[in-house]
Amino acid sequence: MPYPLPPRILIAGTHSGVGKTTIATGIMAALAQKGLPVQPYKVGPDYIDPSYHTLATGRSSRNLDRWMLREELIPIFARTSQDCWAVIEGVMGLFDGVSGTKGYGSSADIAKLLDVPVVLIVDAGNLSRSAAAIVHGFCTFDPGVKIAGVILNRVKSPAQESLLREALSEIQVPILGVLPKEEGIRLPERHLGLVPSQEQAFRDSFFEELISVVARTIDLEQIQRIMQQRVIQEAPPEKPSVAELTCPKGTAPWGGEPSNQHPLRLGVARDEAFSFYYQDALDCAESLGFALVPFSPLNDSSLPDGLDGLFFGGGFPELHLERLSQNQSFLESLRQFSRSGKPIYGECGGYMYLGTQVTDFEGRTYPMAGLIPIAAEMASKLQGMGYRQGIFRRDNFLSKAGNRVYGHEFHYSKVNYLSCDDEVFPAFELVKGKESLRMDGYARDNIVASYLHINFAGQPELLQHWAEHIRQGA
């Protein structure tokens, strides 16, 4: 039988900075407080916004990124949204997608693909009747996207609200909420965007205040009715929609089958310095025979015993360089592990940590693990951002040379190679569209690391290759 559509909604914006994350998180929290099993999602490559979703709902937020998940996106949504109320936070503006495409991977693209009604957030602070023109344009731009209503944010006065309501009544678009500007509920930010929720950079009462504001200013009952609608699309999606997918409970994801083999112990760096992981990537690893073992380069004196491999994700190591460099007992255990020849994988912040040294924003330099001959340096401007294809330069424990991966980079640091060798052993040739950008990362012996973030759930063959590599070497 086809998979039944769950109650679902996508919270989108006219552009970045309209308050999507705060409002979407508030709606998630308010619905969860009413006792609904809310499953949160985030469109696009984001680690920080989902951390707030997870706090608000008690469920791990999941990324719906068409570039990185590819054919796995619909099955992941179908599997994880069963018996739940799905609330999806969009990315950028509603129709903004992968560069050089007509909205591929945009919030609108995901809404069509998954048959989801959209609530549009408008920053109305400096608008009156023009708000109706903006909303009318968004409603008619793509007939396959169903905009079920709008939420007006940062409204300055009751008089302005009256003007906005009168204008929007002309185009018959429901107003689902009006948030006054003075409410001032904002999530904390810094150089990569929001501060991860794990750092608790918000006051203890934040979620209580947020739920109170949402309950007072947004029609949650109408939101629930919209979530239960069946969207009638005027333009069919490019692929079979989630409603057409057969996905019985208990189906083994990613082609994984129960195995009698001993699980492989994969150490995963998890603390304030390393927190950037896609939940579905971790689930995929477990499905394919890895047992995940968390450890902290900040707080642990050594690696856990009996590990078969290591995964250092991204995060904010640049904010913890002194503690990371001073934890000498842990660094020595990491070097011993590397000498054993067992595989080590690092992304972005993890790549920097595995290098020789990192220089912070103030010019102070700290020694790191010294496993890769690179020196990283923080810069005042973004050094790399966007979707990339990575073409492996040589055989390694993740893949054969020449194979492609689909990832994303977003970093303020840059690296210089320190090797005296004629060859510096880059992991990838990074490609954007048809343009070759640069060589990136490091792949030699038992180490693969680079700036590229990969969601392994979209390319499970990489983890399968990793598992086979470990078992063959055992």
Coordinates of C-alpha atoms in Angstrom, one line a residue:
M1 CA 0.0 0.0 0.0
P2 CA 1.2 3.6 -0.6
Y3 CA 2.6 5.4 2.4
P4 CA -0.1 7.6 3.9
L5 CA 0.7 11.3 4.1
P6 CA 1.5 12.5 7.6
P7 CA 0.2 15.8 8.9
R8 CA 2.9 18.2 7.6
I9 CA 3.8 21.8 6.9
L10 CA 6.7 23.7 5.6
I11 CA 7.6 27.1 7.2
A12 CA 9.2 29.2 4.4
G13 CA 10.4 32.8 4.1
T14 CA 10.4 35.4 1.3
H15 CA 14.2 35.7 2.0
S16 CA 16.8 34.9 4.5
G17 CA 16.6 36.7 7.8
V18 CA 12.8 37.0 8.1
G19 CA 12.7 34.9 11.3
K20 CA 12.1 31.4 9.9
T21 CA 14.1 29.5 12.5
T22 CA 12.7 31.3 15.5
I23 CA 9.1 31.0 14.3
A24 CA 9.5 27.5 13.0
T25 CA 11.1 26.4 16.3
G26 CA 8.3 28.1 18.2
I27 CA 5.6 26.3 16.3
M28 CA 7.4 23.0 16.8
A29 CA 7.7 23.6 20.5
A30 CA 4.1 24.8 20.9
L31 CA 2.7 21.8 19.0
A32 CA 4.9 19.5 21.0
Q33 CA 3.7 21.1 24.2
K34 CA 0.1 20.2 23.1
G35 CA 1.1 16.5 23.2
L36 CA 1.6 16.0 19.5
P37 CA 4.5 13.8 18.3
V38 CA 6.3 16.5 16.3
Q39 CA 9.1 15.4 13.9
P40 CA 11.2 18.4 12.9
Y41 CA 13.1 18.8 9.6
K42 CA 15.3 21.4 8.0
V43 CA 15.7 22.0 4.2
G44 CA 19.3 22.2 3.1
P45 CA 22.7 21.8 4.6
D46 CA 22.4 23.0 8.2
Y47 CA 23.6 21.7 11.5
I48 CA 22.7 24.5 13.9
D49 CA 19.0 25.2 13.2
P50 CA 18.2 21.5 13.7
S51 CA 19.8 21.6 17.1
Y52 CA 17.1 24.0 18.2
H53 CA 14.4 21.9 16.6
T54 CA 15.7 18.9 18.6
L55 CA 15.5 20.8 21.9
A56 CA 12.0 22.1 21.1
T57 CA 10.5 18.7 20.2
G58 CA 12.7 16.0 21.9
R59 CA 13.2 14.4 18.5
S60 CA 16.3 14.5 16.4
S61 CA 15.8 17.0 13.6
R62 CA 16.6 15.7 10.1
N63 CA 17.9 17.4 7.0
L64 CA 16.0 17.3 3.7
D65 CA 18.8 18.2 1.3
R66 CA 18.1 17.1 -2.3
W67 CA 21.7 17.7 -3.4
M68 CA 23.2 15.5 -0.8
L69 CA 20.5 12.9 -0.2
R70 CA 19.5 12.5 -3.8
E71 CA 17.3 9.4 -4.3
E72 CA 17.3 8.7 -0.5
L73 CA 15.4 11.9 0.4
I74 CA 11.8 10.6 -0.1
P75 CA 12.5 7.2 1.6
I76 CA 14.1 9.1 4.6
F77 CA 11.1 11.4 4.9
A78 CA 8.6 8.5 4.6
R79 CA 10.4 6.4 7.1
T80 CA 11.0 9.1 9.8
S81 CA 7.6 10.9 9.5
Q82 CA 5.4 7.9 10.2
D83 CA 3.0 8.4 13.1
C84 CA 4.3 12.0 13.5
W85 CA 3.4 15.6 12.7
A86 CA 6.1 16.8 10.4
V87 CA 7.2 20.5 10.7
I88 CA 9.8 21.5 8.1
E89 CA 11.8 24.7 8.3
G90 CA 12.8 26.0 4.9
V91 CA 16.1 27.4 3.7
M92 CA 16.8 31.0 2.4
G93 CA 13.8 32.3 0.3
L94 CA 11.1 29.9 -0.8
F95 CA 12.4 29.5 -4.3
D96 CA 16.1 29.8 -3.7
G97 CA 17.9 26.5 -4.6
V98 CA 21.2 25.2 -5.8
S99 CA 23.1 27.8 -7.7
G100 CA 22.6 27.6 -11.5
T101 CA 19.4 25.6 -11.4
K102 CA 15.7 26.6 -11.5
G103 CA 15.1 26.1 -7.8
Y104 CA 16.5 22.5 -7.4
G105 CA 16.7 21.8 -3.7
S106 CA 14.8 24.9 -2.7
S107 CA 12.0 24.9 -0.1
A108 CA 9.5 25.1 -2.9
D109 CA 11.1 22.1 -4.6
I110 CA 10.9 20.0 -1.4
A111 CA 7.3 21.1 -0.8
K112 CA 6.3 19.8 -4.3
L113 CA 8.4 16.7 -3.9
L114 CA 6.8 15.7 -0.6
D115 CA 3.3 17.2 -1.2
V116 CA 3.5 19.7 1.7
P117 CA 1.5 22.9 2.2
V118 CA 3.6 26.0 2.8
V119 CA 3.2 28.8 5.3
L120 CA 5.1 31.9 4.1
I121 CA 6.8 34.3 6.6
V122 CA 6.9 37.9 5.5
D123 CA 9.1 40.5 7.2
A124 CA 6.4 43.2 7.2
G125 CA 8.3 45.8 9.3
N126 CA 8.4 48.4 6.5
L127 CA 5.4 47.3 4.4
S128 CA 1.8 48.1 4.0
R129 CA -0.1 47.4 0.8
S130 CA 3.0 46.2 -1.0
A131 CA 2.9 43.1 1.3
A132 CA 0.0 42.0 -0.8
A133 CA 2.0 42.3 -4.0
I134 CA 4.8 40.3 -2.6
V135 CA 2.6 37.5 -1.3
H136 CA 0.6 37.5 -4.6
G137 CA 3.9 37.0 -6.5
F138 CA 5.0 34.1 -4.3
C139 CA 1.5 32.5 -4.6
T140 CA 1.4 32.6 -8.4
F141 CA 5.1 32.2 -9.3
D142 CA 4.9 28.3 -9.3
P143 CA 1.4 26.8 -9.4
G144 CA 2.8 23.5 -8.0
V145 CA 3.5 25.2 -4.7
K146 CA 0.5 25.5 -2.4
I147 CA 0.9 28.5 0.0
A148 CA -1.8 27.9 2.6
G149 CA -1.3 31.2 4.5
V150 CA 1.2 33.8 5.7
I151 CA 2.7 34.9 9.0
L152 CA 3.6 38.6 9.3
N153 CA 6.7 39.2 11.4
R154 CA 8.0 42.4 13.0
V155 CA 4.8 44.4 12.6
K156 CA 5.4 47.8 14.2
S157 CA 1.9 48.8 15.4
P158 CA -1.8 47.9 15.4
A159 CA -2.3 50.6 12.7
Q160 CA 0.2 48.9 10.4
E161 CA -1.4 45.5 11.2
S162 CA -4.8 46.9 10.0
L163 CA -3.3 48.1 6.8
L164 CA -1.7 44.7 6.2
R165 CA -4.8 42.8 6.9
E166 CA -6.8 45.0 4.5
A167 CA -4.3 44.6 1.7
L168 CA -4.0 40.8 2.0
S169 CA -7.8 40.4 2.1
E170 CA -7.7 41.7 -1.5
I171 CA -5.9 38.6 -2.6
Q172 CA -7.7 36.3 -0.2
V173 CA -4.6 34.8 1.5
P174 CA -5.2 33.8 5.1
I175 CA -3.1 35.5 7.8
L176 CA -2.2 32.8 10.3
G177 CA -0.2 35.0 12.6
V178 CA 1.1 38.5 13.3
L179 CA 4.2 38.9 15.5
P180 CA 4.8 42.5 16.8
K181 CA 8.3 43.8 16.5
E182 CA 8.7 44.5 20.2
E183 CA 8.4 40.8 21.1
G184 CA 12.1 40.6 20.5
I185 CA 12.4 36.8 20.6
R186 CA 15.7 36.0 18.8
L187 CA 18.1 33.1 18.8
P188 CA 21.8 33.9 19.5
E189 CA 24.2 34.3 16.5
R190 CA 27.9 34.4 15.6
H191 CA 30.2 34.0 12.6
L192 CA 28.6 30.7 11.2
G193 CA 25.1 31.9 11.9
L194 CA 23.2 30.8 15.0
V195 CA 25.1 29.5 18.1
P196 CA 24.5 25.7 18.4
S197 CA 21.9 24.9 21.0
Q198 CA 24.4 22.6 22.8
E199 CA 26.2 25.7 24.1
Q200 CA 23.0 27.0 25.8
A201 CA 23.7 30.6 24.8
F202 CA 20.1 31.5 25.6
R203 CA 18.3 32.2 28.8
D204 CA 16.7 29.3 30.6
S205 CA 13.2 30.7 30.1
F206 CA 13.7 31.1 26.3
F207 CA 11.5 28.2 25.1
E208 CA 8.8 29.1 27.6
E209 CA 8.7 32.7 26.3
L210 CA 8.8 31.5 22.7
I211 CA 5.9 29.1 23.2
S212 CA 4.0 31.9 24.9
V213 CA 4.6 34.3 22.0
V214 CA 3.6 31.7 19.4
A215 CA 0.5 30.7 21.2
R216 CA -0.6 34.3 21.6
T217 CA 0.2 35.5 18.0
I218 CA -0.2 32.5 15.7
D219 CA -3.4 30.5 15.1
L220 CA -2.1 27.0 16.0
E221 CA -5.5 25.4 15.5
Q222 CA -5.5 26.6 11.9
I223 CA -1.9 25.5 11.5
Q224 CA -3.0 22.0 12.6
R225 CA -5.9 22.0 10.1
I226 CA -3.5 23.0 7.3
M227 CA -1.1 20.2 8.3
Q228 CA -3.8 17.7 7.7
Q229 CA -4.7 18.9 4.2
R230 CA -4.1 16.9 1.0
V231 CA -2.3 19.3 -1.4
I232 CA -3.7 19.3 -4.9
Q233 CA -0.8 20.1 -7.2
E234 CA -1.4 21.8 -10.5
A235 CA 2.1 20.7 -11.7
P236 CA 3.3 17.1 -10.9
P237 CA 6.7 16.6 -9.2
E238 CA 9.6 15.4 -11.2
K239 CA 9.8 12.2 -9.1
P240 CA 7.2 10.0 -7.4
S241 CA 5.9 11.8 -4.4
V242 CA 6.0 10.6 -0.8
A243 CA 2.3 9.7 -1.0
E244 CA 3.2 7.1 -3.7
L245 CA 6.0 5.5 -1.9
T246 CA 5.5 2.0 -0.4
C247 CA 7.4 2.1 2.9
P248 CA 6.2 -0.5 5.4
K249 CA 7.2 -0.2 9.0
G250 CA 10.4 -2.2 9.8
T251 CA 11.8 -1.9 6.3
A252 CA 15.6 -2.1 6.4
P253 CA 16.9 1.4 5.3
W254 CA 19.8 1.9 2.8
G255 CA 19.6 -1.7 1.7
G256 CA 21.0 -2.8 5.0
E257 CA 20.2 -6.3 6.2
P258 CA 20.6 -7.8 9.6
S259 CA 24.2 -9.1 9.9
N260 CA 25.7 -11.8 12.0
Q261 CA 29.1 -10.0 11.8
H262 CA 30.5 -8.3 14.9
P263 CA 29.6 -4.6 14.8
L264 CA 32.4 -2.2 13.9
R265 CA 33.1 0.3 16.7
L266 CA 33.2 3.8 15.1
G267 CA 34.4 6.6 17.5
V268 CA 32.5 9.8 16.9
A269 CA 33.9 13.1 18.3
R270 CA 30.9 14.8 20.2
D271 CA 31.3 17.9 22.3
E272 CA 31.2 21.7 22.1
A273 CA 34.0 21.7 19.6
F274 CA 32.7 18.9 17.3
S275 CA 28.9 18.8 16.9
F276 CA 28.2 19.0 13.2
Y277 CA 26.6 15.6 12.2
Y278 CA 23.6 14.7 10.1
Q279 CA 21.3 12.4 12.1
D280 CA 20.5 10.3 9.1
A281 CA 24.2 9.8 8.3
L282 CA 24.6 8.4 11.8
D283 CA 21.5 6.2 11.4
C284 CA 22.9 5.0 8.1
A285 CA 26.2 4.0 9.7
E286 CA 24.4 2.0 12.4
S287 CA 22.2 0.3 9.7
L288 CA 25.3 -0.8 7.9
G289 CA 27.0 -2.4 10.8
F290 CA 28.7 0.4 12.8
A291 CA 28.3 0.8 16.5
L292 CA 28.7 4.5 17.3
V293 CA 31.0 5.3 20.3
P294 CA 31.0 9.0 21.3
F295 CA 34.2 10.6 22.7
S296 CA 35.3 14.1 23.6
P297 CA 38.6 15.6 22.4
L298 CA 37.9 18.4 24.9
N299 CA 37.2 16.4 28.0
D300 CA 38.4 12.8 27.7
S301 CA 42.0 11.8 28.6
S302 CA 42.1 9.2 25.9
L303 CA 40.2 7.5 23.1
P304 CA 37.8 4.7 24.1
D305 CA 39.3 1.2 23.8
G306 CA 38.6 -1.1 20.9
L307 CA 37.7 1.4 18.2
D308 CA 37.9 0.3 14.5
G309 CA 37.7 3.9 13.1
L310 CA 37.3 7.5 14.0
F311 CA 34.9 10.3 12.7
F312 CA 35.8 13.9 13.5
G313 CA 32.8 16.1 12.3
G314 CA 32.8 19.8 12.0
G315 CA 31.9 22.4 14.6
F316 CA 33.7 25.2 16.4
P317 CA 37.2 24.0 17.3
E318 CA 38.4 27.5 16.7
L319 CA 36.6 28.6 19.9
H320 CA 38.3 25.9 22.0
L321 CA 41.8 25.8 20.7
E322 CA 43.6 26.3 24.0
R323 CA 41.8 23.4 25.7
L324 CA 42.2 21.1 22.6
S325 CA 45.9 21.8 22.4
Q326 CA 46.4 21.3 26.1
N327 CA 44.7 17.9 26.3
Q328 CA 48.0 16.2 25.6
S329 CA 47.0 12.8 26.9
F330 CA 44.1 12.6 24.5
L331 CA 46.3 13.9 21.6
E332 CA 48.8 11.2 22.3
S333 CA 46.1 8.5 22.3
L334 CA 44.9 9.8 18.9
R335 CA 48.5 9.6 17.5
Q336 CA 48.8 6.1 18.8
F337 CA 45.5 5.2 17.1
S338 CA 46.8 6.7 13.8
R339 CA 50.0 4.7 14.0
S340 CA 47.9 1.5 14.3
G341 CA 46.8 2.1 10.7
K342 CA 43.0 2.2 11.5
P343 CA 41.0 4.7 9.4
I344 CA 40.4 8.3 10.5
Y345 CA 37.9 10.6 8.7
G346 CA 37.6 14.3 9.3
E347 CA 35.3 17.1 8.0
C348 CA 36.0 20.9 8.2
G349 CA 36.7 21.5 11.9
G350 CA 37.8 17.9 12.2
Y351 CA 40.1 18.4 9.3
M352 CA 41.6 21.4 11.0
Y353 CA 42.1 19.5 14.3
L354 CA 43.9 16.6 12.6
G355 CA 46.4 19.1 11.2
T356 CA 49.6 20.5 12.7
Q357 CA 48.3 23.9 14.0
V358 CA 45.4 26.3 14.0
T359 CA 45.7 30.1 14.2
D360 CA 42.6 31.8 15.7
F361 CA 40.9 35.1 14.8
E362 CA 43.3 37.1 17.0
G363 CA 46.4 35.6 15.5
R364 CA 47.3 33.2 18.3
T365 CA 48.6 29.8 17.1
Y366 CA 47.9 26.5 18.8
P367 CA 49.4 23.0 18.0
M368 CA 47.0 20.3 17.1
A369 CA 47.1 16.6 16.4
G370 CA 49.8 16.7 13.8
L371 CA 48.5 13.9 11.7
I372 CA 48.1 16.0 8.5
P373 CA 50.8 18.4 7.3
I374 CA 48.6 21.5 7.2
A375 CA 48.4 24.8 9.1
A376 CA 44.9 26.2 9.4
E377 CA 44.2 29.9 9.9
M378 CA 40.9 31.6 10.7
A379 CA 39.9 34.5 8.4
S380 CA 37.5 37.4 8.8
K381 CA 35.6 36.5 5.6
L382 CA 34.1 33.3 4.3
Q383 CA 36.7 31.2 2.5
G384 CA 34.3 28.7 1.0
M385 CA 30.5 28.3 0.8
G386 CA 28.2 26.2 -1.4
Y387 CA 27.4 22.9 -2.8
R388 CA 30.3 21.0 -4.4
Q389 CA 31.1 17.8 -6.1
G390 CA 34.2 16.1 -4.9
I391 CA 36.1 13.8 -7.2
F392 CA 38.4 11.4 -5.3
R393 CA 42.0 11.8 -6.4
R394 CA 43.1 8.3 -5.2
D395 CA 41.9 5.1 -3.7
N396 CA 41.1 5.3 0.0
F397 CA 38.9 3.6 2.6
L398 CA 35.8 5.5 1.5
S399 CA 36.0 5.1 -2.2
K400 CA 38.0 4.3 -5.4
A401 CA 39.7 7.1 -7.2
G402 CA 37.5 8.9 -9.7
N403 CA 34.2 8.5 -7.9
R404 CA 32.2 11.5 -7.0
V405 CA 30.6 12.7 -3.8
Y406 CA 28.0 15.4 -3.3
G407 CA 28.7 17.7 -0.4
H408 CA 28.7 21.2 0.9
E409 CA 31.4 23.5 2.3
F410 CA 31.0 26.5 4.7
H411 CA 34.1 27.8 6.5
Y412 CA 36.0 30.9 7.6
S413 CA 39.3 29.1 7.8
K414 CA 42.0 28.4 5.2
V415 CA 44.8 25.9 5.1
N416 CA 48.4 25.9 3.9
Y417 CA 50.2 22.6 3.2
L418 CA 53.4 22.1 5.1
S419 CA 54.6 18.9 3.4
C420 CA 58.1 18.9 1.8
D421 CA 56.9 16.2 -0.6
D422 CA 56.4 16.9 -4.2
E423 CA 52.8 15.8 -3.8
V424 CA 50.5 17.0 -1.1
F425 CA 47.9 14.2 -1.4
P426 CA 44.6 16.1 -1.8
A427 CA 41.5 14.1 -1.1
F428 CA 39.3 15.7 -3.8
E429 CA 39.1 17.9 -6.8
L430 CA 36.2 20.2 -5.9
V431 CA 33.9 21.0 -8.7
K432 CA 31.0 23.6 -8.8
G433 CA 28.8 22.9 -11.9
K434 CA 31.3 22.3 -14.7
E435 CA 34.0 24.5 -13.1
S436 CA 37.0 23.0 -11.2
L437 CA 37.5 25.1 -8.1
R438 CA 40.6 23.7 -6.4
M439 CA 42.2 20.6 -4.8
D440 CA 41.0 20.1 -1.3
G441 CA 41.8 18.0 1.8
Y442 CA 44.1 15.2 2.4
A443 CA 43.9 11.4 1.6
R444 CA 46.9 9.2 2.4
D445 CA 47.3 5.9 4.2
N446 CA 44.6 5.7 6.9
I447 CA 43.4 9.3 6.8
V448 CA 40.8 11.1 4.7
A449 CA 39.9 14.6 5.6
S450 CA 38.7 17.8 3.9
Y451 CA 36.5 20.9 4.1
L452 CA 33.7 19.0 2.4
H453 CA 30.7 18.0 4.6
I454 CA 29.0 14.8 3.3
N455 CA 25.7 13.4 4.3
F456 CA 26.5 9.7 4.2
A457 CA 22.8 8.8 4.2
G458 CA 22.6 10.0 0.5
Q459 CA 25.7 7.9 -0.5
P460 CA 25.6 4.8 1.7
E461 CA 28.2 3.2 -0.6
L462 CA 30.9 5.3 1.1
L463 CA 30.1 3.7 4.5
Q464 CA 29.8 0.3 2.9
H465 CA 33.3 0.7 1.4
W466 CA 34.6 1.9 4.8
A467 CA 33.1 -1.2 6.6
E468 CA 34.5 -3.6 3.9
H469 CA 37.9 -1.9 4.3
I470 CA 38.0 -2.5 8.0
R471 CA 36.7 -6.1 7.8
Q472 CA 39.2 -7.0 5.1
G473 CA 42.1 -5.6 7.2
A474 CA 41.0 -7.3 10.4

